[in-house]
Amino acid sequence: MKLTTKILLPMALMGILFTSCGNRQKKAVAESATESVNNQYFDAINKYLTDIIGKGYATGEVTIPYSDYCSIDDSSAEDIQVFGDFWVENYNVSGDSLLFVSGGNHSGKMHIKKASGGQFFVVGFDAVGDGSEYLPTAKAIFGDRFDDFQKAYSDNEAREEIRKSAISEFVKKNNLAVKYYKDYGWPAVQL
């Protein structure tokens, strides 16, 4: 049975600190609306990662997409840009464990648009190149966001925590009796 789903990563939204209770309530409403729209962007990105990019890997029983760095430029409704380090991973369920089958990261810029029905969808992806093309393409795509992207890209410890959170959310959302995930040749990690 193939179970494919979208995982929304918790996003920390930074904002201006307000001092009065009234302003805090207004801020909470504004952040809630912003988070809802951002979640719709990530629904579109996760669908793209699963349906388009994930198809390039060996299949598993479940597909889990996630992102470990993101920056959003939604100043143009016709070309919403989400810069990020996007991941897609396929797993098989074996007893109480998810066993890694395939997957990888795809850094770059997603171009998102809103359909007439109100849903967002990815219309293009500018991918960072491999090997000797990595640095020039990453700098060109991320521009003034490059240093922040590079810092996140090289933080394996933080990325593993985000990955673990995405897997835990997937397991919970899909009511799987899974307690561990395991990469080939590595010990199982408890959720």
mmCIF file of C-alpha atoms in Angstrom:
data_model
loop_
_atom_site.group_PDB
_atom_site.id
_atom_site.type_symbol
_atom_site.label_atom_id
_atom_site.label_comp_id
_atom_site.label_asym_id
_atom_site.label_seq_id
_atom_site.Cartn_x
_atom_site.Cartn_y
_atom_site.Cartn_z
ATOM 1 C CA MET A 1 0.000 0.000 0.000
ATOM 2 C CA LYS A 2 1.509 3.313 -1.039
ATOM 3 C CA LEU A 3 0.932 6.094 1.464
ATOM 4 C CA THR A 4 1.986 9.490 0.176
ATOM 5 C CA THR A 5 1.305 12.615 2.130
ATOM 6 C CA LYS A 6 2.428 16.125 2.769
ATOM 7 C CA ILE A 7 4.219 17.189 5.879
ATOM 8 C CA LEU A 8 4.033 20.706 7.055
ATOM 9 C CA LEU A 9 6.978 21.792 9.049
ATOM 10 C CA PRO A 10 6.454 24.065 11.968
ATOM 11 C CA MET A 11 7.725 27.459 10.906
ATOM 12 C CA ALA A 12 8.973 29.997 13.362
ATOM 13 C CA LEU A 13 7.652 33.383 12.354
ATOM 14 C CA MET A 14 9.590 36.408 13.533
ATOM 15 C CA GLY A 15 7.722 39.581 14.236
ATOM 16 C CA ILE A 16 7.790 42.882 16.041
ATOM 17 C CA LEU A 17 7.271 42.677 19.773
ATOM 18 C CA PHE A 18 4.315 44.615 21.034
ATOM 19 C CA THR A 19 3.825 45.764 24.585
ATOM 20 C CA SER A 20 0.092 46.128 25.011
ATOM 21 C CA CYS A 21 -2.393 43.227 25.197
ATOM 22 C CA GLY A 22 -4.453 44.685 22.353
ATOM 23 C CA ASN A 23 -1.447 44.783 20.081
ATOM 24 C CA ARG A 24 -0.489 41.235 21.069
ATOM 25 C CA GLN A 25 -3.946 40.030 20.034
ATOM 26 C CA LYS A 26 -3.700 41.868 16.726
ATOM 27 C CA LYS A 27 -0.240 40.408 16.211
ATOM 28 C CA ALA A 28 -1.514 36.885 16.960
ATOM 29 C CA VAL A 29 -4.331 37.269 14.410
ATOM 30 C CA ALA A 30 -1.913 38.623 11.785
ATOM 31 C CA GLU A 31 0.606 35.815 12.439
ATOM 32 C CA SER A 32 -2.184 33.236 12.263
ATOM 33 C CA ALA A 33 -3.305 34.548 8.864
ATOM 34 C CA THR A 34 0.302 34.693 7.612
ATOM 35 C CA GLU A 35 1.014 31.179 8.874
ATOM 36 C CA SER A 36 -2.139 29.884 7.150
ATOM 37 C CA VAL A 37 -1.038 31.360 3.802
ATOM 38 C CA ASN A 38 2.537 30.114 4.314
ATOM 39 C CA ASN A 39 1.168 26.632 5.046
ATOM 40 C CA GLN A 40 -0.655 26.773 1.707
ATOM 41 C CA TYR A 41 2.667 27.571 0.003
ATOM 42 C CA PHE A 42 4.231 24.558 1.701
ATOM 43 C CA ASP A 43 1.272 22.355 0.762
ATOM 44 C CA ALA A 44 2.080 23.227 -2.864
ATOM 45 C CA ILE A 45 5.814 22.692 -2.367
ATOM 46 C CA ASN A 46 5.307 19.349 -0.616
ATOM 47 C CA LYS A 47 2.994 18.188 -3.399
ATOM 48 C CA TYR A 48 5.634 19.175 -5.970
ATOM 49 C CA LEU A 49 8.392 17.419 -4.020
ATOM 50 C CA THR A 50 6.270 14.271 -3.708
ATOM 51 C CA ASP A 51 4.692 14.145 -7.170
ATOM 52 C CA ILE A 52 7.489 15.533 -9.344
ATOM 53 C CA ILE A 53 10.885 15.342 -7.661
ATOM 54 C CA GLY A 54 10.142 12.256 -5.546
ATOM 55 C CA LYS A 55 9.272 10.259 -8.680
ATOM 56 C CA GLY A 56 12.946 10.425 -9.674
ATOM 57 C CA TYR A 57 13.915 8.211 -6.739
ATOM 58 C CA ALA A 58 13.378 4.525 -6.008
ATOM 59 C CA THR A 59 9.853 4.221 -4.634
ATOM 60 C CA GLY A 60 8.952 3.429 -1.063
ATOM 61 C CA GLU A 61 5.702 2.897 0.770
ATOM 62 C CA VAL A 62 5.720 6.432 2.159
ATOM 63 C CA THR A 63 7.120 9.732 0.937
ATOM 64 C CA ILE A 64 8.033 12.474 3.395
ATOM 65 C CA PRO A 65 8.997 15.939 2.113
ATOM 66 C CA TYR A 66 10.388 18.665 4.374
ATOM 67 C CA SER A 67 12.412 21.877 4.268
ATOM 68 C CA ASP A 68 15.195 22.976 6.561
ATOM 69 C CA TYR A 69 15.703 26.556 5.378
ATOM 70 C CA CYS A 70 13.077 28.839 3.891
ATOM 71 C CA SER A 71 12.679 32.451 2.977
ATOM 72 C CA ILE A 72 9.523 33.734 1.307
ATOM 73 C CA ASP A 73 9.113 36.654 -1.078
ATOM 74 C CA ASP A 74 5.394 37.035 -1.763
ATOM 75 C CA SER A 75 5.566 40.645 -2.938
ATOM 76 C CA SER A 76 4.207 39.539 -6.346
ATOM 77 C CA ALA A 77 1.047 37.424 -6.359
ATOM 78 C CA GLU A 78 1.977 36.304 -9.885
ATOM 79 C CA ASP A 79 5.357 34.903 -8.792
ATOM 80 C CA ILE A 80 5.561 33.968 -5.121
ATOM 81 C CA GLN A 81 9.120 32.845 -4.476
ATOM 82 C CA VAL A 82 10.086 30.423 -1.748
ATOM 83 C CA PHE A 83 13.826 29.978 -1.335
ATOM 84 C CA GLY A 84 14.840 26.828 0.480
ATOM 85 C CA ASP A 85 16.711 23.623 1.060
ATOM 86 C CA PHE A 86 13.988 21.138 0.171
ATOM 87 C CA TRP A 87 14.132 17.426 0.957
ATOM 88 C CA VAL A 88 12.122 14.399 -0.143
ATOM 89 C CA GLU A 89 12.608 10.933 1.346
ATOM 90 C CA ASN A 90 11.008 7.551 0.629
ATOM 91 C CA TYR A 91 10.639 4.854 3.277
ATOM 92 C CA ASN A 92 9.247 1.352 3.675
ATOM 93 C CA VAL A 93 7.367 0.399 6.840
ATOM 94 C CA SER A 94 8.879 -2.618 8.589
ATOM 95 C CA GLY A 95 7.289 -3.488 11.922
ATOM 96 C CA ASP A 96 7.712 -0.458 14.165
ATOM 97 C CA SER A 97 10.276 1.225 11.897
ATOM 98 C CA LEU A 98 10.515 3.327 8.768
ATOM 99 C CA LEU A 99 13.441 2.104 6.671
ATOM 100 C CA PHE A 100 15.027 4.670 4.344
ATOM 101 C CA VAL A 101 14.815 3.676 0.681
ATOM 102 C CA SER A 102 15.826 6.773 -1.265
ATOM 103 C CA GLY A 103 15.744 10.534 -1.393
ATOM 104 C CA GLY A 104 17.797 13.674 -1.269
ATOM 105 C CA ASN A 105 17.910 17.423 -1.079
ATOM 106 C CA HIS A 106 16.996 19.954 -3.717
ATOM 107 C CA SER A 107 18.049 23.471 -2.849
ATOM 108 C CA GLY A 108 16.749 26.406 -4.818
ATOM 109 C CA LYS A 109 13.789 28.660 -5.445
ATOM 110 C CA MET A 110 10.205 27.489 -5.920
ATOM 111 C CA HIS A 111 7.904 29.717 -7.976
ATOM 112 C CA ILE A 112 4.320 29.513 -6.726
ATOM 113 C CA LYS A 113 1.047 30.845 -8.082
ATOM 114 C CA LYS A 114 -2.534 30.810 -6.901
ATOM 115 C CA ALA A 115 -4.996 28.971 -9.157
ATOM 116 C CA SER A 116 -8.426 30.398 -9.915
ATOM 117 C CA GLY A 117 -9.865 27.838 -7.464
ATOM 118 C CA GLY A 118 -7.803 29.364 -4.657
ATOM 119 C CA GLN A 119 -5.179 26.641 -4.274
ATOM 120 C CA PHE A 120 -1.491 27.373 -4.663
ATOM 121 C CA PHE A 121 0.723 25.344 -6.991
ATOM 122 C CA VAL A 122 4.384 25.285 -8.025
ATOM 123 C CA VAL A 123 4.905 26.619 -11.546
ATOM 124 C CA GLY A 124 8.695 26.350 -11.619
ATOM 125 C CA PHE A 125 11.798 25.436 -9.672
ATOM 126 C CA ASP A 126 15.232 27.021 -10.019
ATOM 127 C CA ALA A 127 17.571 24.345 -8.682
ATOM 128 C CA VAL A 128 21.053 24.866 -7.304
ATOM 129 C CA GLY A 129 23.582 22.982 -9.432
ATOM 130 C CA ASP A 130 25.792 20.086 -8.385
ATOM 131 C CA GLY A 131 29.566 19.898 -8.031
ATOM 132 C CA SER A 132 31.413 22.899 -9.419
ATOM 133 C CA GLU A 133 28.062 24.509 -10.306
ATOM 134 C CA TYR A 134 26.898 24.560 -6.667
ATOM 135 C CA LEU A 135 28.492 27.805 -5.494
ATOM 136 C CA PRO A 136 27.772 30.013 -8.531
ATOM 137 C CA THR A 137 24.170 28.824 -8.889
ATOM 138 C CA ALA A 138 23.468 29.018 -5.136
ATOM 139 C CA LYS A 139 24.796 32.578 -5.001
ATOM 140 C CA ALA A 140 22.763 33.565 -8.068
ATOM 141 C CA ILE A 141 19.536 32.004 -6.786
ATOM 142 C CA PHE A 142 19.737 33.047 -3.130
ATOM 143 C CA GLY A 143 21.353 36.466 -3.654
ATOM 144 C CA ASP A 144 21.404 38.396 -0.370
ATOM 145 C CA ARG A 145 19.913 35.314 1.349
ATOM 146 C CA PHE A 146 22.972 33.203 0.469
ATOM 147 C CA ASP A 147 24.775 33.530 3.830
ATOM 148 C CA ASP A 148 21.648 32.489 5.770
ATOM 149 C CA PHE A 149 21.034 29.606 3.373
ATOM 150 C CA GLN A 150 24.660 28.449 3.567
ATOM 151 C CA LYS A 151 24.618 28.547 7.371
ATOM 152 C CA ALA A 152 21.462 26.389 7.480
ATOM 153 C CA TYR A 153 22.726 24.097 4.694
ATOM 154 C CA SER A 154 25.857 23.258 6.686
ATOM 155 C CA ASP A 155 24.070 22.670 10.007
ATOM 156 C CA ASN A 156 23.553 18.891 9.912
ATOM 157 C CA GLU A 157 22.468 18.742 13.539
ATOM 158 C CA ALA A 158 19.602 21.205 13.059
ATOM 159 C CA ARG A 159 18.566 19.490 9.813
ATOM 160 C CA GLU A 160 18.371 16.103 11.596
ATOM 161 C CA GLU A 161 16.072 17.642 14.218
ATOM 162 C CA ILE A 162 13.831 19.061 11.477
ATOM 163 C CA ARG A 163 13.862 15.690 9.713
ATOM 164 C CA LYS A 164 12.932 13.880 12.924
ATOM 165 C CA SER A 165 10.094 16.347 13.517
ATOM 166 C CA ALA A 166 8.784 15.860 9.957
ATOM 167 C CA ILE A 167 8.875 12.073 10.305
ATOM 168 C CA SER A 168 7.173 12.220 13.719
ATOM 169 C CA GLU A 169 4.430 14.452 12.308
ATOM 170 C CA PHE A 170 3.929 12.070 9.378
ATOM 171 C CA VAL A 171 3.669 9.043 11.691
ATOM 172 C CA LYS A 172 1.196 10.844 13.960
ATOM 173 C CA LYS A 173 -0.915 12.214 11.107
ATOM 174 C CA ASN A 174 -1.165 8.780 9.469
ATOM 175 C CA ASN A 175 -1.663 6.794 12.711
ATOM 176 C CA LEU A 176 1.283 4.520 11.990
ATOM 177 C CA ALA A 177 2.550 2.164 14.694
ATOM 178 C CA VAL A 178 6.081 3.379 14.024
ATOM 179 C CA LYS A 179 8.543 4.242 16.772
ATOM 180 C CA TYR A 180 11.818 4.451 14.814
ATOM 181 C CA TYR A 181 13.333 5.448 11.506
ATOM 182 C CA LYS A 182 16.532 3.997 10.129
ATOM 183 C CA ASP A 183 19.019 4.877 7.412
ATOM 184 C CA TYR A 184 20.958 2.030 5.813
ATOM 185 C CA GLY A 185 24.074 1.245 7.848
ATOM 186 C CA TRP A 186 23.091 3.499 10.753
ATOM 187 C CA PRO A 187 21.390 2.740 14.063
ATOM 188 C CA ALA A 188 17.640 3.285 14.338
ATOM 189 C CA VAL A 189 16.521 6.676 15.669
ATOM 190 C CA GLN A 190 13.677 6.734 18.146
ATOM 191 C CA LEU A 191 10.820 9.135 17.435
#
